[in-house]
CSV table of C-alpha atoms in Angstrom, one decimal:
chain,number,residue,atom,x,y,z
R,18,MET,CA,-4.8,-51.0,17.3
R,19,THR,CA,-7.0,-48.4,18.8
R,20,ARG,CA,-10.5,-48.5,19.7
R,21,ALA,CA,-12.5,-45.4,20.4
R,22,VAL,CA,-16.0,-44.9,21.7
R,23,LEU,CA,-18.1,-41.6,22.0
R,24,VAL,CA,-20.8,-41.2,24.6
R,25,PRO,CA,-22.7,-38.1,25.8
R,26,GLY,CA,-21.9,-36.6,29.3
R,27,VAL,CA,-25.6,-37.1,30.4
R,28,LEU,CA,-25.9,-36.6,34.0
R,29,ALA,CA,-29.0,-38.8,34.1
R,30,LEU,CA,-26.6,-41.9,33.4
R,31,LEU,CA,-25.1,-41.4,36.8
R,32,PRO,CA,-26.5,-43.8,39.6
R,33,GLU,CA,-26.8,-40.8,42.0
R,34,TYR,CA,-29.5,-39.3,39.8
R,35,ALA,CA,-31.5,-42.6,39.2
R,36,GLY,CA,-35.2,-42.5,39.5
R,37,LEU,CA,-37.6,-45.3,39.6
R,38,GLU,CA,-37.9,-45.1,35.8
R,39,ASP,CA,-35.0,-44.6,33.6
R,40,PRO,CA,-35.6,-41.7,31.2
R,41,VAL,CA,-32.4,-42.7,29.1
R,42,ALA,CA,-32.8,-46.4,28.9
R,43,ASP,CA,-32.1,-46.7,25.3
R,44,LEU,CA,-29.2,-44.4,25.4
R,45,ARG,CA,-27.8,-46.2,28.5
R,46,ALA,CA,-28.0,-49.4,26.7
R,47,ALA,CA,-26.2,-48.2,23.7
R,48,CYS,CA,-23.5,-46.6,25.9
R,49,LEU,CA,-22.9,-49.8,27.9
R,50,GLU,CA,-22.7,-51.9,24.8
R,51,ALA,CA,-20.2,-49.7,23.2
R,52,VAL,CA,-18.1,-49.3,26.4
R,53,ARG,CA,-18.0,-53.2,26.8
R,54,TRP,CA,-16.7,-53.3,23.2
R,55,LEU,CA,-14.1,-50.8,24.1
R,56,GLY,CA,-12.6,-52.8,27.1
R,57,PRO,CA,-11.2,-51.9,30.4
R,58,ASP,CA,-9.1,-48.9,31.5
R,59,PRO,CA,-9.4,-46.6,28.4
R,60,THR,CA,-7.9,-43.1,28.3
R,61,ILE,CA,-10.9,-40.7,29.0
R,62,LEU,CA,-11.1,-37.6,26.9
R,63,ALA,CA,-13.6,-35.3,28.5
R,64,ASP,CA,-14.3,-32.4,30.7
R,65,GLU,CA,-14.7,-32.8,34.5
R,66,GLN,CA,-18.3,-33.9,34.4
R,67,GLY,CA,-18.0,-36.0,31.4
R,68,ALA,CA,-15.1,-37.9,33.0
R,69,ARG,CA,-17.4,-38.7,35.9
R,70,VAL,CA,-19.9,-40.0,33.5
R,71,GLY,CA,-17.3,-41.9,31.6
R,72,ARG,CA,-16.0,-43.6,34.8
R,73,SER,CA,-19.4,-44.4,35.9
R,74,LEU,CA,-20.2,-46.1,32.7
R,75,LEU,CA,-17.0,-48.2,32.8
R,76,ARG,CA,-18.0,-49.4,36.4
R,77,ALA,CA,-21.7,-50.1,35.2
R,78,ALA,CA,-20.1,-52.1,32.3
R,79,GLY,CA,-18.3,-54.3,34.9
R,80,PHE,CA,-14.9,-52.7,34.5
R,81,GLU,CA,-13.3,-51.9,37.7
R,82,THR,CA,-11.0,-48.9,37.6
R,83,GLY,CA,-7.3,-49.4,37.8
R,84,LEU,CA,-7.5,-52.6,35.6
R,85,ARG,CA,-4.8,-52.7,32.9
R,86,PRO,CA,-6.0,-53.7,29.4
R,87,SER,CA,-5.4,-57.3,28.7
R,88,SER,CA,-4.5,-56.8,25.1
R,89,THR,CA,-2.3,-54.4,23.2
R,90,THR,CA,-5.4,-52.6,22.1
R,91,ALA,CA,-5.5,-49.0,23.3
R,92,GLY,CA,-8.8,-47.5,24.2
R,93,LEU,CA,-10.2,-44.0,24.1
R,94,LEU,CA,-13.5,-43.1,25.8
R,95,VAL,CA,-14.6,-39.7,24.5
R,96,VAL,CA,-17.4,-38.1,26.4
R,97,GLY,CA,-19.1,-35.2,24.6
R,98,ASN,CA,-22.3,-34.2,22.7
R,99,GLY,CA,-23.8,-31.8,20.3
R,100,SER,CA,-25.8,-28.8,21.0
R,101,ALA,CA,-28.3,-28.4,23.9
R,102,ARG,CA,-30.1,-25.6,22.1
R,103,ARG,CA,-32.0,-27.6,19.5
R,104,THR,CA,-35.6,-26.9,20.5
R,105,GLU,CA,-37.6,-24.4,22.5
R,106,LYS,CA,-37.9,-26.8,25.3
R,107,ALA,CA,-34.2,-27.6,25.3
R,108,PRO,CA,-32.0,-26.6,28.2
R,109,GLY,CA,-30.6,-23.7,26.3
R,110,HIS,CA,-33.7,-22.9,24.5
R,111,LEU,CA,-33.8,-22.7,20.6
R,112,ASP,CA,-30.7,-21.4,18.8
R,113,GLU,CA,-31.3,-21.6,15.0
R,114,ARG,CA,-27.6,-22.5,14.3
R,115,ALA,CA,-27.8,-25.7,16.5
R,116,HIS,CA,-29.1,-28.1,13.8
R,117,GLY,CA,-26.6,-27.0,11.2
R,118,PHE,CA,-23.7,-27.2,13.6
R,119,ASP,CA,-24.7,-30.7,14.7
R,120,ASP,CA,-25.1,-31.9,11.2
R,121,ASP,CA,-21.6,-30.8,10.5
R,122,LEU,CA,-20.4,-32.2,13.8
R,123,ARG,CA,-22.0,-35.6,13.0
R,124,ALA,CA,-20.5,-35.8,9.6
R,125,ALA,CA,-17.1,-34.9,10.9
R,126,LEU,CA,-17.4,-37.6,13.7
R,127,ALA,CA,-18.7,-40.3,11.3
R,128,SER,CA,-15.7,-39.7,8.8
R,129,SER,CA,-12.2,-38.3,9.5
R,130,ASP,CA,-12.4,-37.2,5.9
R,131,ALA,CA,-15.2,-34.7,6.5
R,132,THR,CA,-14.8,-31.1,7.4
R,133,TRP,CA,-15.2,-30.1,11.1
R,134,PRO,CA,-17.4,-27.2,11.9
R,135,ASP,CA,-16.1,-24.3,13.8
R,136,LEU,CA,-15.8,-25.8,17.4
R,137,THR,CA,-15.4,-22.4,18.9
R,138,LEU,CA,-19.2,-22.2,18.4
R,139,GLY,CA,-19.5,-24.9,21.1
R,140,ASP,CA,-19.8,-22.5,24.0
R,141,SER,CA,-22.7,-20.4,22.7
R,142,LEU,CA,-24.5,-23.6,21.4
R,143,TRP,CA,-24.2,-25.3,24.7
R,144,ALA,CA,-22.2,-28.3,23.1
R,145,SER,CA,-19.7,-30.3,25.1
R,146,LEU,CA,-16.8,-30.5,22.9
R,147,ASP,CA,-13.6,-30.9,25.3
R,148,GLY,CA,-13.2,-34.6,24.6
R,149,ILE,CA,-14.3,-34.4,20.9
R,150,GLY,CA,-11.8,-31.6,20.3
R,151,ARG,CA,-9.1,-33.9,21.5
R,152,LEU,CA,-10.3,-36.8,19.4
R,153,ARG,CA,-10.0,-34.6,16.4
R,154,GLU,CA,-6.3,-34.2,16.9
R,155,ILE,CA,-5.7,-38.0,17.6
R,156,ARG,CA,-7.9,-39.7,15.0
R,157,PRO,CA,-6.0,-40.6,11.8
R,158,PRO,CA,-7.5,-40.0,8.3
R,159,GLY,CA,-9.7,-42.7,6.6
R,160,VAL,CA,-11.6,-43.7,9.6
R,161,THR,CA,-15.3,-44.1,9.7
R,162,ALA,CA,-17.6,-44.6,12.7
R,163,THR,CA,-20.3,-47.1,13.5
R,164,ILE,CA,-23.3,-45.1,14.9
R,165,ASP,CA,-25.1,-46.8,17.6
R,166,TYR,CA,-27.3,-43.9,18.8
R,167,ASP,CA,-28.1,-40.7,17.2
R,168,ASP,CA,-31.1,-38.7,18.7
R,169,ASP,CA,-31.9,-35.6,20.6
R,170,PRO,CA,-34.8,-36.7,23.1
R,171,PHE,CA,-34.5,-33.7,25.2
R,172,GLY,CA,-33.4,-31.1,22.7
R,173,VAL,CA,-29.7,-32.1,23.2
R,174,GLN,CA,-27.8,-33.9,20.5
R,175,TYR,CA,-26.6,-37.3,21.6
R,176,TRP,CA,-24.4,-39.8,19.8
R,177,VAL,CA,-22.8,-43.1,20.6
R,178,MET,CA,-20.2,-43.9,18.1
R,179,ARG,CA,-17.4,-46.4,17.8
R,180,TRP,CA,-14.1,-46.3,15.8
R,181,GLN,CA,-11.2,-48.6,15.2
R,182,TRP,CA,-7.9,-47.9,13.6
J,18,MET,CA,-39.3,-54.4,59.5
J,19,THR,CA,-40.4,-56.7,56.7
J,20,LEU,CA,-44.1,-57.0,56.8
J,21,ARG,CA,-46.1,-60.1,56.0
J,22,LEU,CA,-49.7,-59.7,55.5
J,23,GLY,CA,-51.2,-63.2,55.2
J,24,ARG,CA,-50.1,-64.5,51.7
J,25,HIS,CA,-48.2,-61.3,51.0
J,26,ALA,CA,-44.7,-59.9,51.8
J,27,PHE,CA,-43.6,-56.3,51.5
J,28,ALA,CA,-40.1,-54.8,51.4
J,29,ASP,CA,-38.8,-52.7,54.4
J,30,ASP,CA,-39.5,-49.4,52.8
J,31,ALA,CA,-42.8,-50.2,51.2
J,32,THR,CA,-45.7,-47.8,51.8
J,33,LEU,CA,-49.1,-49.3,51.5
J,34,MET,CA,-52.6,-47.9,50.6
J,35,MET,CA,-55.4,-49.7,52.4
J,36,ALA,CA,-58.7,-48.8,50.7
J,37,ILE,CA,-61.9,-48.7,52.8
J,38,VAL,CA,-64.6,-50.9,51.4
J,39,ASN,CA,-67.8,-50.8,53.5
J,40,ARG,CA,-70.4,-53.4,53.4
J,41,THR,CA,-72.7,-51.2,55.6
J,42,PRO,CA,-75.8,-49.2,54.9
J,43,ASP,CA,-74.8,-46.4,57.2
J,44,SER,CA,-71.1,-45.6,57.3
J,45,PHE,CA,-70.2,-42.0,57.9
J,46,TYR,CA,-68.4,-41.1,54.8
J,47,ASP,CA,-70.1,-43.0,51.9
J,48,GLN,CA,-73.6,-43.2,53.5
J,49,GLY,CA,-74.1,-46.9,52.2
J,50,ALA,CA,-72.8,-46.2,48.6
J,51,THR,CA,-71.4,-49.8,48.5
J,52,TRP,CA,-74.0,-51.6,50.8
J,53,ALA,CA,-75.1,-53.6,47.7
J,54,GLU,CA,-72.7,-56.5,47.1
J,55,GLU,CA,-72.1,-55.4,43.4
J,56,ARG,CA,-71.5,-51.9,44.3
J,57,ALA,CA,-68.9,-53.0,46.8
J,58,LEU,CA,-67.2,-55.3,44.2
J,59,GLU,CA,-67.2,-52.2,41.9
J,60,ARG,CA,-65.4,-50.2,44.6
J,61,VAL,CA,-62.7,-53.0,45.0
J,62,ALA,CA,-62.2,-52.9,41.2
J,63,LEU,CA,-61.8,-49.2,41.4
J,64,VAL,CA,-59.4,-49.0,44.2
J,65,VAL,CA,-57.3,-51.9,42.7
J,66,GLU,CA,-57.1,-49.9,39.5
J,67,GLN,CA,-56.0,-46.9,41.5
J,68,GLY,CA,-53.1,-49.0,42.9
J,69,ALA,CA,-54.4,-49.9,46.5
J,70,GLU,CA,-52.3,-52.9,47.9
J,71,ILE,CA,-54.9,-53.5,50.5
J,72,VAL,CA,-58.7,-53.5,50.9
J,73,ASP,CA,-60.2,-53.2,54.2
J,74,ILE,CA,-63.7,-54.7,54.3
J,75,GLY,CA,-66.1,-53.7,57.1
J,76,GLY,CA,-69.6,-54.9,58.0
J,77,ILE,CA,-70.3,-52.8,60.8
J,78,LYS,CA,-69.9,-49.0,60.9
J,79,ALA,CA,-67.8,-47.7,63.7
J,80,ALA,CA,-70.4,-45.2,65.3
J,81,PRO,CA,-73.2,-46.2,67.5
J,82,GLY,CA,-76.2,-47.5,65.8
J,83,VAL,CA,-78.3,-50.6,65.2
J,84,GLU,CA,-76.8,-53.7,66.8
J,85,ILE,CA,-75.5,-56.0,64.2
J,86,SER,CA,-75.1,-59.7,65.4
J,87,ALA,CA,-72.0,-61.8,64.7
J,88,ALA,CA,-74.2,-63.9,62.3
J,89,GLU,CA,-75.4,-60.8,60.4
J,90,GLU,CA,-71.9,-59.4,60.2
J,91,MET,CA,-70.7,-62.6,58.8
J,92,GLU,CA,-73.5,-62.5,56.3
J,93,ARG,CA,-72.2,-59.1,55.2
J,94,VAL,CA,-68.5,-60.0,54.8
J,95,VAL,CA,-67.6,-63.8,54.6
J,96,GLU,CA,-68.9,-64.5,51.1
J,97,PHE,CA,-67.8,-61.2,49.9
J,98,VAL,CA,-64.4,-61.9,51.1
J,99,ALA,CA,-64.4,-65.2,49.2
J,100,ARG,CA,-65.5,-63.4,46.0
J,101,VAL,CA,-62.7,-60.8,46.2
J,102,ARG,CA,-60.2,-63.5,47.1
J,103,ALA,CA,-61.2,-65.4,44.0
J,104,ALA,CA,-61.2,-62.2,41.7
J,105,TYR,CA,-57.9,-60.6,43.0
J,106,PRO,CA,-55.3,-63.2,44.2
J,107,ASP,CA,-52.6,-60.5,44.5
J,108,LEU,CA,-54.7,-58.3,46.7
J,109,VAL,CA,-54.4,-58.1,50.4
J,110,ILE,CA,-57.7,-58.5,52.0
J,111,SER,CA,-58.2,-57.1,55.4
J,112,VAL,CA,-61.4,-57.3,57.5
J,113,ASP,CA,-62.4,-54.7,59.9
J,114,THR,CA,-63.9,-56.7,62.9
J,115,TRP,CA,-63.4,-57.1,66.6
J,116,ARG,CA,-65.1,-60.4,66.9
J,117,ALA,CA,-63.2,-63.7,67.0
J,118,SER,CA,-65.9,-65.6,65.4
J,119,VAL,CA,-66.0,-63.2,62.4
J,120,ALA,CA,-62.3,-63.2,62.2
J,121,ALA,CA,-62.2,-67.1,62.0
J,122,ALA,CA,-64.9,-67.1,59.3
J,123,VAL,CA,-63.1,-64.5,57.0
J,124,CYS,CA,-59.7,-66.0,57.4
J,125,ALA,CA,-61.2,-69.4,56.2
J,126,ALA,CA,-62.6,-67.3,53.2
J,127,GLY,CA,-59.3,-65.8,52.3
J,128,ALA,CA,-58.7,-62.8,54.5
J,129,ASP,CA,-54.9,-61.9,55.1
J,130,VAL,CA,-55.4,-59.2,57.8
J,131,ILE,CA,-57.7,-58.7,60.9
J,132,ASN,CA,-58.1,-55.1,61.5
J,133,ASP,CA,-59.3,-54.9,65.0
J,134,ALA,CA,-60.4,-51.3,65.2
J,135,TRP,CA,-61.5,-51.8,68.8
J,136,GLY,CA,-58.2,-52.6,70.4
J,137,GLY,CA,-58.6,-56.2,71.4
J,138,ALA,CA,-62.2,-56.0,72.9
J,139,ASP,CA,-62.6,-59.8,72.1
J,140,PRO,CA,-59.7,-61.5,73.8
J,141,GLU,CA,-59.9,-64.5,71.5
J,142,LEU,CA,-59.6,-62.5,68.3
J,143,VAL,CA,-55.8,-62.9,68.2
J,144,ASP,CA,-56.2,-66.7,68.5
J,145,ALA,CA,-58.6,-66.6,65.4
J,146,ALA,CA,-55.9,-64.6,63.6
J,147,ALA,CA,-53.1,-66.9,64.6
J,148,GLU,CA,-55.1,-69.9,63.5
J,149,GLY,CA,-56.0,-68.3,60.2
J,150,GLY,CA,-52.4,-67.2,59.4
J,151,ALA,CA,-53.6,-63.6,59.3
J,152,ALA,CA,-51.9,-60.4,60.4
J,153,VAL,CA,-53.4,-58.3,63.1
J,154,ILE,CA,-53.7,-54.4,63.3
J,155,CYS,CA,-53.6,-53.6,67.0
J,156,THR,CA,-55.3,-50.3,67.7
J,157,HIS,CA,-55.5,-48.1,70.6
J,158,THR,CA,-58.9,-47.1,71.9
J,159,GLY,CA,-58.2,-46.2,75.5
J,160,GLY,CA,-60.3,-49.3,76.5
J,161,VAL,CA,-63.6,-48.1,75.3
J,162,THR,CA,-66.5,-50.5,74.3
J,163,PRO,CA,-66.8,-51.0,70.6
J,164,ARG,CA,-69.1,-48.5,68.8
J,165,THR,CA,-69.0,-46.0,71.6
J,166,ARG,CA,-68.1,-42.4,71.2
J,167,PRO,CA,-65.2,-40.9,73.4
J,168,TYR,CA,-66.9,-38.9,76.5
J,169,ARG,CA,-64.5,-37.0,78.6
J,170,ILE,CA,-61.6,-39.3,78.2
J,171,GLU,CA,-58.3,-37.9,79.3
J,172,TYR,CA,-54.8,-39.2,79.3
J,173,ASP,CA,-51.7,-38.1,81.1
J,174,ASP,CA,-49.9,-38.7,77.9
J,175,VAL,CA,-52.0,-39.9,75.0
J,176,VAL,CA,-48.9,-41.0,72.9
J,177,ALA,CA,-47.5,-42.9,75.8
J,178,ALA,CA,-50.8,-44.6,76.4
J,179,ALA,CA,-51.2,-45.4,72.7
J,180,ILE,CA,-47.8,-47.0,72.7
J,181,ALA,CA,-48.2,-49.0,75.9
J,182,ASP,CA,-51.6,-50.3,74.9
J,183,THR,CA,-50.8,-51.2,71.3
J,184,VAL,CA,-47.4,-52.7,72.1
J,185,ALA,CA,-49.1,-54.8,74.9
J,186,TYR,CA,-51.7,-55.8,72.4
J,187,ALA,CA,-48.9,-56.7,69.9
J,188,GLU,CA,-47.1,-58.9,72.4
J,189,ARG,CA,-50.4,-60.6,73.2
J,190,ALA,CA,-51.0,-61.3,69.5
J,191,ILE,CA,-47.4,-62.7,69.2
J,192,ALA,CA,-47.9,-64.9,72.3
J,193,ALA,CA,-51.0,-66.2,70.6
J,194,GLY,CA,-49.0,-67.3,67.6
J,195,VAL,CA,-49.3,-64.4,65.2
J,196,ALA,CA,-46.0,-64.0,63.4
J,197,LYS,CA,-44.0,-61.0,64.6
J,198,GLU,CA,-43.7,-59.6,61.1
J,199,SER,CA,-47.6,-59.8,60.8
J,200,VAL,CA,-48.2,-57.3,63.7
J,201,VAL,CA,-49.0,-53.7,62.9
J,202,ILE,CA,-49.9,-51.1,65.4
J,203,ASP,CA,-52.4,-48.1,64.8
J,204,PRO,CA,-52.9,-45.1,67.2
J,205,ALA,CA,-56.5,-45.1,66.1
J,206,HIS,CA,-57.1,-41.4,65.6
J,207,ASP,CA,-60.7,-40.3,66.9
J,208,PHE,CA,-61.2,-43.7,68.6
J,209,GLY,CA,-61.3,-42.9,72.5
J,210,LYS,CA,-59.8,-39.5,71.7
J,211,ASN,CA,-60.7,-35.9,71.4
J,212,THR,CA,-59.4,-33.8,68.5
J,213,PHE,CA,-56.4,-32.6,70.8
J,214,HIS,CA,-55.5,-36.2,71.3
J,215,SER,CA,-55.5,-37.1,67.6
J,216,LEU,CA,-53.5,-33.9,66.7
J,217,GLU,CA,-50.9,-34.9,69.3
J,218,LEU,CA,-50.8,-38.4,68.0
J,219,THR,CA,-50.2,-37.1,64.5
J,220,ARG,CA,-47.5,-34.6,65.7
J,221,ARG,CA,-45.6,-37.3,67.8
J,222,LEU,CA,-46.2,-40.4,65.5
J,223,GLY,CA,-42.5,-41.0,65.2
J,224,GLU,CA,-42.6,-42.2,68.7
J,225,MET,CA,-44.9,-45.0,67.7
J,226,VAL,CA,-42.7,-45.8,64.7
J,227,ASP,CA,-39.7,-46.0,67.0
J,228,THR,CA,-41.3,-49.1,68.7
J,229,GLY,CA,-40.3,-51.0,65.7
J,230,TYR,CA,-43.7,-52.2,64.9
J,231,PRO,CA,-45.1,-51.0,61.5
J,232,VAL,CA,-47.6,-48.3,61.9
J,233,LEU,CA,-50.9,-47.8,60.3
J,234,VAL,CA,-52.8,-44.6,60.3
J,235,SER,CA,-56.4,-44.2,59.7
J,236,LEU,CA,-57.0,-40.4,59.2
J,237,SER,CA,-59.4,-40.4,56.4
J,238,ASN,CA,-62.0,-37.6,56.6
J,239,LYS,CA,-62.2,-38.1,60.4
J,240,ASP,CA,-63.7,-35.7,62.9
J,241,PHE,CA,-60.4,-34.5,64.3
J,242,VAL,CA,-59.7,-33.0,60.7
J,243,GLY,CA,-63.3,-31.7,60.6
J,244,GLU,CA,-63.0,-30.1,64.0
J,245,THR,CA,-59.6,-28.6,63.2
J,246,LEU,CA,-60.8,-27.0,60.0
J,247,ASP,CA,-64.6,-26.6,61.0
J,248,LEU,CA,-65.4,-28.6,57.9
J,249,PRO,CA,-68.1,-31.3,57.5
J,250,VAL,CA,-67.7,-34.7,56.0
J,251,GLY,CA,-67.2,-34.4,52.3
J,252,SER,CA,-64.9,-31.3,52.7
J,253,ARG,CA,-62.0,-32.9,54.7
J,254,LEU,CA,-59.7,-34.2,52.0
J,255,VAL,CA,-57.2,-31.4,52.2
J,256,GLY,CA,-56.9,-31.5,55.9
J,257,THR,CA,-56.6,-35.3,55.8
J,258,LEU,CA,-53.9,-35.2,53.2
J,259,ALA,CA,-52.0,-32.6,55.6
J,260,ALA,CA,-52.3,-35.1,58.4
J,261,THR,CA,-51.1,-37.8,56.0
J,262,ALA,CA,-48.0,-35.9,55.0
J,263,VAL,CA,-47.0,-35.5,58.6
J,264,CYS,CA,-47.4,-39.2,59.2
J,265,ALA,CA,-45.6,-40.1,56.1
J,266,LEU,CA,-42.6,-38.0,57.1
J,267,ALA,CA,-42.6,-39.9,60.4
J,268,CYS,CA,-42.6,-43.3,58.4
J,269,ALA,CA,-46.0,-44.6,58.9
J,270,ARG,CA,-46.3,-47.7,56.7
J,271,ILE,CA,-50.1,-48.2,56.0
J,272,TYR,CA,-52.6,-45.6,55.1
J,273,ARG,CA,-56.3,-46.6,55.5
J,274,VAL,CA,-58.1,-44.4,53.1
J,275,HIS,CA,-61.2,-43.4,51.2
J,276,GLU,CA,-59.2,-41.5,48.5
J,277,VAL,CA,-56.3,-43.8,47.1
J,278,VAL,CA,-54.9,-41.7,44.4
J,279,GLU,CA,-54.5,-38.5,46.4
J,280,THR,CA,-53.1,-40.3,49.4
J,281,ARG,CA,-50.6,-42.2,47.3
J,282,GLN,CA,-49.4,-39.0,45.8
J,283,VAL,CA,-48.9,-37.5,49.1
J,284,VAL,CA,-47.1,-40.3,50.6
J,285,ASP,CA,-44.8,-40.8,47.5
J,286,MET,CA,-44.1,-37.0,47.5
J,287,VAL,CA,-43.2,-37.0,51.3
J,288,SER,CA,-41.2,-40.2,51.0
J,289,SER,CA,-39.1,-38.6,48.2
J,290,ILE,CA,-38.6,-35.4,50.0
J,291,ALA,CA,-37.3,-37.5,53.0
J,292,GLY,CA,-34.9,-39.3,50.6
J,293,ARG,CA,-36.5,-42.6,51.1
J,294,ARG,CA,-37.8,-42.9,47.5
J,295,PRO,CA,-36.4,-41.8,44.3
J,296,PRO,CA,-38.3,-39.6,42.0
J,297,ARG,CA,-40.4,-41.4,39.5
J,298,ARG,CA,-38.5,-40.0,36.5
J,299,ALA,CA,-35.9,-37.3,36.7
J,300,ILE,CA,-34.4,-35.7,33.9
J,301,ARG,CA,-34.7,-31.8,34.5
J,302,GLY,CA,-31.2,-30.5,34.4
J,303,LEU,CA,-29.6,-33.8,34.0
J,304,GLN,CA,-30.0,-34.0,30.2
């Protein structure tokens, strides 16, 4: 049995960037709930910054690093997100292709039977796809996601999703 | 140091706004705007809304003028303190007085702090504060008589004098029974000082902070700002805020002010620059 979770690599989730008010409170709550469901010591699929966010979420969820899983369930923590070019105020300004790309990416993440978009567009659309690309290779057919969070509050597309196979 | 102001306690890193509320017909800045009790209550409501943690209620203007007896001073402030206490249980109430008899009466009416702007002129004031469970603000005036202007006062070292006098006063208050965490020191800009003295105290405020006592600064629209910039009362806010920023960087804890909102913004901004306060809400570049 494998459990997998997707969270976005949002640096505002890191404690070193905490303000007095949490600008990503809803997202954080969804991430922590999903990570707790995932369990301790998952394999992290992410770029370097995303791995930092992933480890931080695991700590915040109460899982100390180095713990071995207590069951035979394997865990995958995927850190990645859609385009950061979804609005004029977005970090990468507006790219008209961003919404279509994210729609296709959402569909492919939600069901392993859907067609993936061209992930080579990720760089130009400021999408963080390292971990998601590796998930694509690992996840078997016939798996659908539970979607816990799906929003783009700062012009960046975030998802929190869970899979089990 | 953790700060206890009467009924209220504050964390080590808390900065506090003390809003001036005059029950006087003639104070220099507001010219009697809150002389009427209802106007003064409106002023309290406004500064509470603006986020002031403390109100400092005064019945006698600092500058020379008509003599106000203790009985008349009490008439102006005691009942008013009781009304504010009843209306705002969470608000710290300070009373600006040098008289022990007034201090005792306002403590009984609900005051949390005795702000002795005249540096211990009445030796029994600390006993009244101790008896009433109030905090004391120990100010430095260079030994002048209350309600007199400085005239040709000089110091070998104004900061050393301010530290020596306020710490001695603080120790006297503690000996009288005031709790150590309820003693605050104030260099008292303009009081017994020329503009050069007040500027130097601002520049070297960190030395007062190093005593370990929480430091209050009262800078608001004062003459040292006016003389420095050649600006009349009413045009001194920017200069006041510049001095405020310097004191905030040096870790002053309490700011006695006319303008609560502007001062709070400056103190918060400086505290965040100094790394003592996180930004309110940070997302830029962190999405």
